[in-house]
């Protein structure tokens, strides 16, 4: 029986995780669930999975605790600032799903890593903002890091089983990350200034949280994933190619020096990578329909359009610059996306704010966590100043 903590249980990835878990009561037991705001959903999830702990934002804690007691559950409700890190490192837990969105997930995910857990990483922002320190902690504490992002999970499945972070030794020429192109792939560029948050969040293939949906619309999601692939698989920037593939059936590919290309395919449903990582190296059912190739009939590919999607080049720039640049990129993106979702920044302003913030923060090395958090905070301030100048 594996014991699980699900960080960000009330989100899209969290809910898909619990869906897979519920299919295998003989394999998985839930020790802790966390959710920031949706206390009603967290309550329902607690009824279903009966965790020992539930972590929620301070406002909702007393009411949730009373409801759970009323329902006869012994679940303890925690809301103190250290609660997320506490449930990420519980001694009885072996597997932690890291599915909080954004920089808020860094400390709890790191806590799981430092406790040597099997960490299922959906929270790509944690790796982007703190890549070197994060990967060093994985090594130092013997954690097992398994990618949940569909592209990285596909790459993981397409690499040799004994891949040890040396692409040349493994005969790898390069890795291809596929991108759906998002909802604005073929929307006329003149319309970009007036596209709405609702349009940006209406993804053609995937149903996801609002932040990653906007990231998919700008292609910054793919940019963050390029940086994520660099850290997960020890790939140089020019060993990571992005190809737009609107059907999202090929989740990513590895090209080898002998011309072989190994890919992972499937219906676009996050329960596949989640089930893969939950059970790895075994395989379990995920509730995902089998792929119907004749039903698909065709698969399309194109190069990403740099004029439409400047965020992708900004991410490559940050990766090449190294040091604090990816931390700045991530922080500025979070600020800009939140402003766009709040109706305070036009869509093209997202890339503009990120570029201006990257220009404004001088490059520096990041020796430790304190330095990372300081750069994150400074970049957020600068990005917020940029917003004031770009009000629609
Ligand atoms: P979501 O917005 O649906 O859920 C986010 C979760 O994080 C919620 O449970 C929320 O309560 C919690 N949360 C948010 N802010 C918090 C805070 N300050 N403190 C504590 N908890 C907080 O997001 P999602 O789509 O599930 O994405 C989660 C992560 O997984 C993101 O990093 C995203 O990039 C990544 N991811 C998602 C998908 C997908 O299909 N949804 C695919 C690949 C990667
Ligand atoms: Mg992805």
CSV table of C-alpha atoms and ligand atoms in Angstrom, one decimal:
chain,number,residue,atom,x,y,z
A,1,UNK,CA,0.0,0.0,0.0
A,2,UNK,CA,1.5,3.4,-1.0
A,3,UNK,CA,0.7,6.4,1.1
A,4,UNK,CA,0.1,9.7,-0.7
A,5,UNK,CA,0.1,13.4,-0.1
A,6,UNK,CA,-1.6,15.4,-2.8
A,7,UNK,CA,-0.5,19.0,-2.8
A,8,UNK,CA,-3.0,21.0,-4.8
A,9,UNK,CA,-5.7,18.3,-4.6
A,10,UNK,CA,-8.5,20.7,-5.5
A,11,UNK,CA,-6.9,21.7,-8.8
A,12,UNK,CA,-7.2,20.1,-12.2
A,13,UNK,CA,-4.1,17.8,-11.7
A,14,UNK,CA,-5.1,17.1,-8.1
A,15,UNK,CA,-8.6,16.0,-9.1
A,16,UNK,CA,-7.2,13.8,-11.9
A,17,UNK,CA,-4.8,12.2,-9.4
A,18,UNK,CA,-7.6,11.4,-7.0
A,19,UNK,CA,-9.6,9.9,-9.9
A,20,UNK,CA,-6.8,7.5,-10.7
A,21,UNK,CA,-6.2,6.8,-7.0
A,22,UNK,CA,-9.9,5.9,-6.5
A,23,UNK,CA,-9.6,3.3,-9.2
A,24,UNK,CA,-7.0,1.4,-7.1
A,25,UNK,CA,-8.0,1.3,-3.5
A,26,UNK,CA,-5.9,-1.8,-3.1
A,27,UNK,CA,-2.7,0.2,-4.0
A,28,UNK,CA,-3.1,3.7,-2.7
A,29,UNK,CA,-4.1,5.3,0.5
A,30,UNK,CA,-4.4,9.1,0.9
A,31,UNK,CA,-2.6,10.6,4.0
A,32,UNK,CA,-3.0,14.3,3.2
A,33,UNK,CA,-4.9,16.5,0.9
A,34,UNK,CA,-4.3,20.3,0.4
A,35,UNK,CA,-6.3,23.0,-1.3
A,36,UNK,CA,-6.0,26.7,-1.0
A,37,UNK,CA,-9.5,28.1,-1.6
A,38,UNK,CA,-12.1,25.6,-2.7
A,39,UNK,CA,-13.0,24.3,0.8
A,40,UNK,CA,-16.3,22.6,-0.5
A,41,UNK,CA,-14.4,20.5,-3.0
A,42,UNK,CA,-11.7,19.7,-0.4
A,43,UNK,CA,-14.5,18.6,2.0
A,44,UNK,CA,-15.9,16.2,-0.7
A,45,UNK,CA,-12.4,14.8,-1.4
A,46,UNK,CA,-11.9,14.2,2.4
A,47,UNK,CA,-15.2,12.3,2.6
A,48,UNK,CA,-14.1,10.1,-0.3
A,49,UNK,CA,-10.5,9.5,0.7
A,50,UNK,CA,-10.5,9.9,4.5
A,51,UNK,CA,-7.0,11.5,4.8
A,52,UNK,CA,-5.3,11.9,8.2
A,53,UNK,CA,-4.7,15.6,7.4
A,54,UNK,CA,-6.3,18.3,5.2
A,55,UNK,CA,-4.5,21.6,4.7
A,56,UNK,CA,-6.6,24.7,3.7
A,57,UNK,CA,-6.3,28.5,3.6
A,58,UNK,CA,-6.7,30.1,7.1
A,59,UNK,CA,-10.2,31.6,6.3
A,60,UNK,CA,-11.7,28.2,5.5
A,61,UNK,CA,-10.1,26.1,8.2
A,62,UNK,CA,-12.6,26.3,11.1
A,63,UNK,CA,-15.6,25.7,8.9
A,64,UNK,CA,-13.9,22.7,7.2
A,65,UNK,CA,-12.9,21.2,10.5
A,66,UNK,CA,-16.5,21.5,11.9
A,67,UNK,CA,-18.0,20.0,8.8
A,68,UNK,CA,-15.5,17.0,8.9
A,69,UNK,CA,-16.2,16.4,12.6
A,70,UNK,CA,-19.9,16.6,11.8
A,71,UNK,CA,-19.4,13.9,9.2
A,72,UNK,CA,-17.7,11.7,11.8
A,73,UNK,CA,-14.2,12.0,10.2
A,74,UNK,CA,-11.0,12.2,12.2
A,75,UNK,CA,-9.2,14.2,9.6
A,76,UNK,CA,-7.1,17.0,11.2
A,77,UNK,CA,-7.4,20.4,9.5
A,78,UNK,CA,-4.2,22.4,9.3
A,79,UNK,CA,-3.8,26.0,8.1
A,80,UNK,CA,-0.6,27.3,9.6
A,81,UNK,CA,2.1,28.5,7.3
A,82,UNK,CA,4.3,25.4,7.7
A,83,UNK,CA,1.4,23.0,7.2
A,84,UNK,CA,2.1,22.3,3.5
A,85,UNK,CA,5.7,21.5,4.1
A,86,UNK,CA,4.7,19.3,7.1
A,87,UNK,CA,2.3,17.1,5.1
A,88,UNK,CA,4.8,16.9,2.2
A,89,UNK,CA,7.4,15.3,4.5
A,90,UNK,CA,5.2,13.1,6.7
A,91,UNK,CA,7.2,10.0,7.7
A,92,UNK,CA,4.4,7.6,6.7
A,93,UNK,CA,4.1,9.1,3.2
A,94,UNK,CA,6.1,7.6,0.3
A,95,UNK,CA,4.7,9.5,-2.6
A,96,UNK,CA,3.9,13.2,-3.0
A,97,UNK,CA,2.0,14.7,-5.9
A,98,UNK,CA,3.3,18.2,-6.3
A,99,UNK,CA,0.4,19.9,-8.0
A,100,UNK,CA,0.2,23.4,-6.5
A,101,UNK,CA,0.4,26.0,-9.2
A,102,UNK,CA,3.2,28.6,-9.4
A,103,UNK,CA,6.0,29.6,-7.0
A,104,UNK,CA,3.7,28.8,-4.0
A,105,UNK,CA,4.6,25.2,-4.7
A,106,UNK,CA,8.3,25.6,-4.3
A,107,UNK,CA,8.7,25.2,-0.5
A,108,UNK,CA,6.3,22.2,-0.1
A,109,UNK,CA,7.8,20.5,-3.1
A,110,UNK,CA,11.3,21.0,-1.8
A,111,UNK,CA,10.2,19.7,1.6
A,112,UNK,CA,9.1,16.4,-0.2
A,113,UNK,CA,12.4,16.2,-2.0
A,114,UNK,CA,14.4,16.8,1.1
A,115,UNK,CA,12.4,14.1,2.9
A,116,UNK,CA,13.5,11.7,0.1
A,117,UNK,CA,10.0,11.0,-1.2
A,118,UNK,CA,8.9,9.8,-4.6
A,119,UNK,CA,7.9,13.2,-6.0
A,120,UNK,CA,5.5,13.4,-8.9
A,121,UNK,CA,6.2,16.8,-10.3
A,122,UNK,CA,3.4,18.7,-12.0
A,123,UNK,CA,4.5,22.1,-10.4
A,124,UNK,CA,6.9,23.0,-13.2
A,125,UNK,CA,7.3,26.5,-11.8
A,126,UNK,CA,9.2,25.2,-8.8
A,127,UNK,CA,11.8,23.6,-11.1
A,128,UNK,CA,12.0,26.6,-13.4
A,129,UNK,CA,12.6,29.1,-10.5
A,130,UNK,CA,15.1,27.0,-8.6
A,131,UNK,CA,16.4,24.4,-11.0
A,132,UNK,CA,20.0,23.9,-9.9
A,133,UNK,CA,19.2,23.9,-6.2
A,134,UNK,CA,16.1,21.6,-6.7
A,135,UNK,CA,18.1,19.0,-8.7
A,136,UNK,CA,20.9,19.1,-6.2
A,137,UNK,CA,18.4,18.4,-3.4
A,138,UNK,CA,17.0,15.5,-5.4
A,139,UNK,CA,20.5,13.9,-5.5
A,140,UNK,CA,21.5,14.8,-2.0
A,141,UNK,CA,18.3,13.3,-0.4
A,142,UNK,CA,17.8,10.4,-2.7
A,143,UNK,CA,14.4,11.5,-3.8
A,144,UNK,CA,12.8,9.9,-6.9
A,145,UNK,CA,11.6,12.6,-9.3
A,146,UNK,CA,9.0,11.6,-11.8
A,147,UNK,CA,7.6,14.1,-14.4
A,148,UNK,CA,3.8,14.6,-14.6
A,149,UNK,CA,3.9,17.2,-17.4
A,150,UNK,CA,2.7,15.1,-20.3
A,151,UNK,CA,5.7,16.1,-22.5
A,152,UNK,CA,8.3,15.2,-19.9
A,153,UNK,CA,6.5,12.1,-18.9
A,154,UNK,CA,6.6,11.1,-22.6
A,155,UNK,CA,10.4,11.9,-22.8
A,156,UNK,CA,11.0,9.9,-19.6
A,157,UNK,CA,9.1,7.0,-21.2
A,158,UNK,CA,11.1,7.3,-24.4
A,159,UNK,CA,14.6,7.4,-22.8
A,160,UNK,CA,16.6,4.3,-22.0
A,161,UNK,CA,15.5,2.9,-18.6
A,162,UNK,CA,19.0,3.4,-17.2
A,163,UNK,CA,19.3,7.0,-18.5
A,164,UNK,CA,21.7,8.8,-16.2
A,165,UNK,CA,21.6,12.4,-17.5
A,166,UNK,CA,24.3,12.0,-20.2
A,167,UNK,CA,22.6,12.5,-23.6
A,168,UNK,CA,25.7,11.7,-25.6
A,169,UNK,CA,26.4,8.4,-23.8
A,170,UNK,CA,22.7,7.4,-24.4
A,171,UNK,CA,23.0,8.2,-28.2
A,172,UNK,CA,20.5,11.0,-28.0
A,173,UNK,CA,20.6,13.6,-30.8
A,174,UNK,CA,17.8,15.8,-29.4
A,175,UNK,CA,14.4,15.9,-27.8
A,176,UNK,CA,11.3,17.3,-29.4
A,177,UNK,CA,8.6,18.7,-27.1
A,178,UNK,CA,5.2,19.0,-28.8
A,179,UNK,CA,3.0,22.0,-28.2
A,180,UNK,CA,-0.7,22.1,-29.1
A,181,UNK,CA,-0.3,25.8,-30.2
A,182,UNK,CA,-3.1,26.7,-27.7
A,183,UNK,CA,-6.4,28.5,-28.5
A,184,UNK,CA,-4.8,31.3,-30.5
A,185,UNK,CA,-2.7,29.2,-33.0
A,186,UNK,CA,-4.7,30.5,-35.9
A,187,UNK,CA,-6.5,33.5,-34.5
A,188,UNK,CA,-5.5,36.6,-36.6
A,189,UNK,CA,-2.6,38.5,-34.9
A,190,UNK,CA,-4.6,41.8,-35.0
A,191,UNK,CA,-7.1,40.2,-32.6
A,192,UNK,CA,-4.5,39.5,-29.9
A,193,UNK,CA,-4.8,42.9,-28.4
A,194,UNK,CA,-8.5,42.2,-27.5
A,195,UNK,CA,-8.6,38.5,-26.7
A,196,UNK,CA,-10.2,37.8,-23.4
A,197,UNK,CA,-9.2,35.6,-20.4
A,198,UNK,CA,-12.2,33.3,-21.2
A,199,UNK,CA,-10.9,32.8,-24.8
A,200,UNK,CA,-7.4,32.2,-23.5
A,201,UNK,CA,-8.7,29.6,-21.0
A,202,UNK,CA,-10.7,27.7,-23.6
A,203,UNK,CA,-8.0,25.2,-24.5
A,204,UNK,CA,-8.7,23.1,-27.6
A,205,UNK,CA,-7.4,19.7,-26.2
A,206,UNK,CA,-6.7,20.0,-22.4
A,207,UNK,CA,-8.9,21.1,-19.5
A,208,UNK,CA,-6.5,22.8,-17.0
A,209,UNK,CA,-6.2,25.5,-14.4
A,210,UNK,CA,-6.4,29.1,-15.5
A,211,UNK,CA,-2.7,30.0,-15.1
A,212,UNK,CA,-1.4,27.1,-17.2
A,213,UNK,CA,-4.2,27.7,-19.7
A,214,UNK,CA,-3.0,31.3,-20.3
A,215,UNK,CA,0.6,30.0,-20.4
A,216,UNK,CA,-0.5,27.6,-23.2
A,217,UNK,CA,-2.1,30.5,-25.1
A,218,UNK,CA,1.2,32.5,-25.0
A,219,UNK,CA,3.3,29.4,-25.4
A,220,UNK,CA,5.1,30.4,-22.2
A,221,UNK,CA,4.0,27.0,-21.0
A,222,UNK,CA,6.2,25.4,-23.6
A,223,UNK,CA,9.0,27.8,-22.7
A,224,UNK,CA,8.8,26.8,-19.0
A,225,UNK,CA,8.8,23.2,-20.3
A,226,UNK,CA,12.0,23.7,-22.2
A,227,UNK,CA,13.6,24.9,-19.0
A,228,UNK,CA,12.0,22.0,-17.1
A,229,UNK,CA,13.4,19.5,-19.7
A,230,UNK,CA,16.9,21.0,-19.3
A,231,UNK,CA,16.9,20.3,-15.6
A,232,UNK,CA,15.1,16.9,-15.7
A,233,UNK,CA,17.2,15.4,-18.5
A,234,UNK,CA,20.4,17.4,-18.5
A,235,UNK,CA,19.8,18.7,-22.0
A,236,UNK,CA,21.5,21.7,-23.5
A,237,UNK,CA,19.2,24.4,-24.9
A,238,UNK,CA,19.9,23.4,-28.5
A,239,UNK,CA,19.1,19.8,-27.7
A,240,UNK,CA,15.5,20.8,-27.0
A,241,UNK,CA,13.3,21.5,-30.0
A,242,UNK,CA,9.6,22.6,-29.9
A,243,UNK,CA,7.2,21.5,-32.6
A,244,UNK,CA,3.6,22.5,-32.8
A,245,UNK,CA,1.3,19.5,-33.0
A,246,UNK,CA,-2.3,20.6,-32.8
A,247,UNK,CA,-3.9,17.2,-32.0
A,248,UNK,CA,-1.7,16.7,-28.8
A,249,UNK,CA,-1.6,12.9,-29.5
A,250,UNK,CA,2.2,12.6,-29.7
A,251,UNK,CA,3.2,13.9,-26.3
A,252,UNK,CA,6.9,14.3,-27.1
A,253,UNK,CA,9.8,12.4,-28.8
A,254,UNK,CA,13.4,11.5,-28.4
A,255,UNK,CA,15.6,11.5,-31.6
A,256,UNK,CA,18.6,9.2,-31.4
A,257,UNK,CA,21.9,9.4,-33.4
A,258,UNK,CA,21.0,6.3,-35.5
A,259,UNK,CA,17.9,8.0,-36.8
A,260,UNK,CA,15.4,6.3,-34.5
A,261,UNK,CA,12.7,8.4,-33.0
A,262,UNK,CA,10.9,7.1,-29.9
A,263,UNK,CA,7.8,8.8,-28.8
A,264,UNK,CA,4.9,8.3,-26.4
A,265,UNK,CA,1.4,8.7,-27.8
A,266,UNK,CA,-2.1,8.7,-26.3
A,267,UNK,CA,-5.3,10.6,-25.9
A,268,UNK,CA,-4.7,14.0,-24.3
A,269,UNK,CA,-5.7,13.1,-20.7
A,270,UNK,CA,-3.4,13.8,-17.8
A,271,UNK,CA,-4.5,10.7,-16.0
A,272,UNK,CA,-2.1,8.8,-18.3
A,273,UNK,CA,1.1,10.4,-17.0
A,274,UNK,CA,-0.3,10.5,-13.5
A,275,UNK,CA,-1.1,6.8,-13.5
A,276,UNK,CA,2.3,6.1,-15.1
A,277,UNK,CA,4.2,8.0,-12.3
A,278,UNK,CA,2.0,6.7,-9.5
A,279,UNK,CA,2.7,3.0,-10.4
A,280,UNK,CA,6.1,3.3,-12.1
A,281,UNK,CA,7.7,0.9,-13.0
A,282,UNK,CA,4.4,-1.0,-13.1
A,283,UNK,CA,1.4,0.0,-15.2
A,284,UNK,CA,-2.1,0.5,-13.9
A,285,UNK,CA,-5.4,1.5,-15.6
A,286,UNK,CA,-6.0,5.2,-15.7
A,287,UNK,CA,-9.6,5.4,-17.0
A,288,UNK,CA,-8.3,6.7,-20.3
A,289,UNK,CA,-9.9,5.5,-23.6
A,290,UNK,CA,-7.5,3.7,-26.0
A,291,UNK,CA,-6.1,5.7,-28.9
A,292,UNK,CA,-8.2,5.2,-32.1
A,293,UNK,CA,-5.7,5.9,-34.9
A,294,UNK,CA,-8.1,5.5,-37.8
A,295,UNK,CA,-10.5,7.7,-35.9
A,296,UNK,CA,-7.8,10.4,-35.8
A,297,UNK,CA,-6.9,9.9,-39.5
A,298,UNK,CA,-4.1,12.5,-39.4
A,299,UNK,CA,-1.5,14.2,-37.3
A,300,UNK,CA,-0.2,17.7,-38.1
A,301,UNK,CA,3.1,19.5,-37.3
A,302,UNK,CA,4.4,23.0,-37.8
A,303,UNK,CA,7.2,25.2,-36.5
A,304,UNK,CA,6.2,27.6,-33.7
A,305,UNK,CA,5.6,31.1,-34.9
A,306,UNK,CA,8.0,33.4,-33.1
A,307,UNK,CA,6.1,36.6,-34.0
A,308,UNK,CA,2.8,35.3,-32.5
A,309,UNK,CA,4.4,33.7,-29.5
A,310,UNK,CA,7.4,35.8,-28.3
A,311,UNK,CA,7.3,34.1,-24.9
A,312,UNK,CA,8.9,30.9,-26.2
A,313,UNK,CA,12.1,32.9,-27.3
A,314,UNK,CA,12.1,34.7,-23.9
A,315,UNK,CA,12.3,31.3,-22.1
A,316,UNK,CA,15.2,30.1,-24.4
A,317,UNK,CA,16.9,33.4,-23.6
A,318,UNK,CA,16.5,32.9,-19.9
A,319,UNK,CA,17.8,29.3,-20.1
A,320,UNK,CA,20.8,30.4,-22.1
A,321,UNK,CA,21.6,33.3,-19.7
A,322,UNK,CA,21.4,31.0,-16.7
A,323,UNK,CA,21.9,32.3,-13.2
A,324,UNK,CA,18.8,34.1,-12.0
A,325,UNK,CA,17.2,34.6,-15.4
A,326,UNK,CA,14.7,31.7,-15.2
A,327,UNK,CA,13.6,32.8,-11.7
A,328,UNK,CA,13.0,36.3,-13.1
A,329,UNK,CA,11.2,34.9,-16.1
A,330,UNK,CA,8.9,32.8,-14.0
A,331,UNK,CA,8.1,35.6,-11.5
A,332,UNK,CA,7.4,38.1,-14.2
A,333,UNK,CA,5.2,35.6,-16.0
A,334,UNK,CA,3.1,34.9,-12.9
A,335,UNK,CA,2.5,38.6,-12.3
A,336,UNK,CA,1.7,39.3,-15.9
A,337,UNK,CA,-0.7,36.3,-16.2
A,338,UNK,CA,-2.5,37.2,-13.0
A,339,UNK,CA,-2.9,40.8,-14.4
A,340,UNK,CA,-4.2,39.5,-17.7
A,341,UNK,CA,-6.7,37.2,-15.9
A,342,UNK,CA,-7.9,40.1,-13.8
A,343,UNK,CA,-8.5,42.2,-17.0
A,344,UNK,CA,-5.6,44.6,-16.1
A,345,UNK,CA,-3.2,43.7,-19.0
A,346,UNK,CA,-3.9,43.0,-22.6
A,347,UNK,CA,-2.7,39.7,-23.9
A,348,UNK,CA,0.4,41.0,-25.8
A,349,UNK,CA,1.3,42.8,-22.6
A,350,UNK,CA,2.3,39.5,-21.0
A,351,UNK,CA,5.4,39.0,-23.2
A,352,UNK,CA,6.2,42.7,-23.0
A,353,UNK,CA,6.2,42.7,-19.2
A,354,UNK,CA,8.4,39.6,-19.0
A,355,UNK,CA,10.9,41.0,-21.6
A,356,UNK,CA,11.1,44.4,-19.7
A,357,UNK,CA,11.5,42.6,-16.4
A,358,UNK,CA,14.3,40.4,-17.8
A,359,UNK,CA,16.0,43.5,-19.1
A,360,UNK,CA,15.7,45.4,-15.8
A,361,UNK,CA,17.0,42.7,-13.4
A,362,UNK,CA,20.8,42.4,-13.6
A,363,UNK,CA,22.1,38.9,-14.1
A,364,UNK,CA,23.4,37.2,-10.9
A,365,UNK,CA,24.3,33.8,-9.6
A,366,UNK,CA,21.8,32.2,-7.1
A,367,UNK,CA,23.9,30.6,-4.3
A,368,UNK,CA,21.0,29.5,-2.1
A,369,UNK,CA,17.3,29.5,-1.4
A,370,UNK,CA,17.4,32.9,0.2
A,371,UNK,CA,18.9,34.4,-3.0
A,372,UNK,CA,16.2,32.7,-5.1
A,373,UNK,CA,13.4,34.0,-3.0
A,374,UNK,CA,14.9,37.5,-3.0
A,375,UNK,CA,15.2,37.5,-6.9
A,376,UNK,CA,11.6,36.2,-7.2
A,377,UNK,CA,10.4,39.0,-5.0
A,378,UNK,CA,12.4,41.7,-6.8
A,379,UNK,CA,11.2,40.5,-10.2
A,380,UNK,CA,7.6,40.6,-9.0
A,381,UNK,CA,8.0,44.2,-7.9
A,382,UNK,CA,9.6,45.2,-11.2
A,383,UNK,CA,6.9,43.3,-13.2
A,384,UNK,CA,4.2,45.0,-11.2
A,385,UNK,CA,5.7,48.4,-11.9
A,386,UNK,CA,5.6,47.5,-15.6
A,387,UNK,CA,1.9,46.7,-15.3
A,388,UNK,CA,1.0,50.2,-14.1
A,389,UNK,CA,2.4,51.6,-17.4
A,390,UNK,CA,0.5,49.1,-19.5
A,391,UNK,CA,-3.1,49.4,-18.2
A,392,UNK,CA,-5.5,48.8,-21.0
B,1,LIG,P1,-5.2,24.6,-10.8
B,1,LIG,O1,-5.3,26.0,-10.7
B,1,LIG,O2,-6.3,23.8,-11.3
B,1,LIG,O3,-4.9,24.0,-9.3
B,1,LIG,C1,-3.9,24.6,-8.5
B,1,LIG,C2,-3.9,24.0,-7.1
B,1,LIG,O4,-2.9,24.7,-6.3
B,1,LIG,C3,-5.2,24.1,-6.3
B,1,LIG,O5,-5.4,23.0,-5.5
B,1,LIG,C4,-5.0,25.4,-5.5
B,1,LIG,O6,-5.8,25.3,-4.3
B,1,LIG,C5,-3.5,25.2,-5.1
B,1,LIG,N1,-2.9,26.5,-4.8
B,1,LIG,C6,-2.9,27.6,-5.6
B,1,LIG,N2,-2.3,28.6,-5.0
B,1,LIG,C7,-1.9,28.1,-3.8
B,1,LIG,C8,-1.2,28.7,-2.7
B,1,LIG,N3,-0.8,30.0,-2.7
B,1,LIG,N4,-0.9,27.9,-1.6
B,1,LIG,C9,-1.4,26.6,-1.6
B,1,LIG,N5,-2.0,26.0,-2.6
B,1,LIG,C10,-2.3,26.8,-3.7
B,1,LIG,O7,-3.8,24.2,-11.5
B,1,LIG,P2,-3.5,22.9,-12.4
B,1,LIG,O8,-3.9,23.0,-13.8
B,1,LIG,O9,-4.0,21.7,-11.6
B,1,LIG,O10,-1.9,22.9,-12.4
B,1,LIG,C11,-1.1,22.6,-11.3
B,1,LIG,C12,0.3,22.5,-11.7
B,1,LIG,O11,0.5,21.5,-12.6
B,1,LIG,C13,0.8,23.8,-12.4
B,1,LIG,O12,2.2,24.0,-12.0
B,1,LIG,C14,0.7,23.4,-13.8
B,1,LIG,O13,1.7,24.1,-14.6
B,1,LIG,C15,1.0,21.9,-13.8
B,1,LIG,N6,0.5,21.2,-14.9
B,1,LIG,C16,-0.9,21.1,-15.1
B,1,LIG,C17,-1.4,20.4,-16.2
B,1,LIG,C18,-2.9,20.3,-16.4
B,1,LIG,O14,-3.3,19.6,-17.3
B,1,LIG,N7,-3.7,21.0,-15.6
B,1,LIG,C19,-0.5,19.8,-17.1
B,1,LIG,C20,0.8,19.8,-16.8
B,1,LIG,C21,1.3,20.5,-15.8
B,2,LIG,MG1,2.8,20.1,-20.6
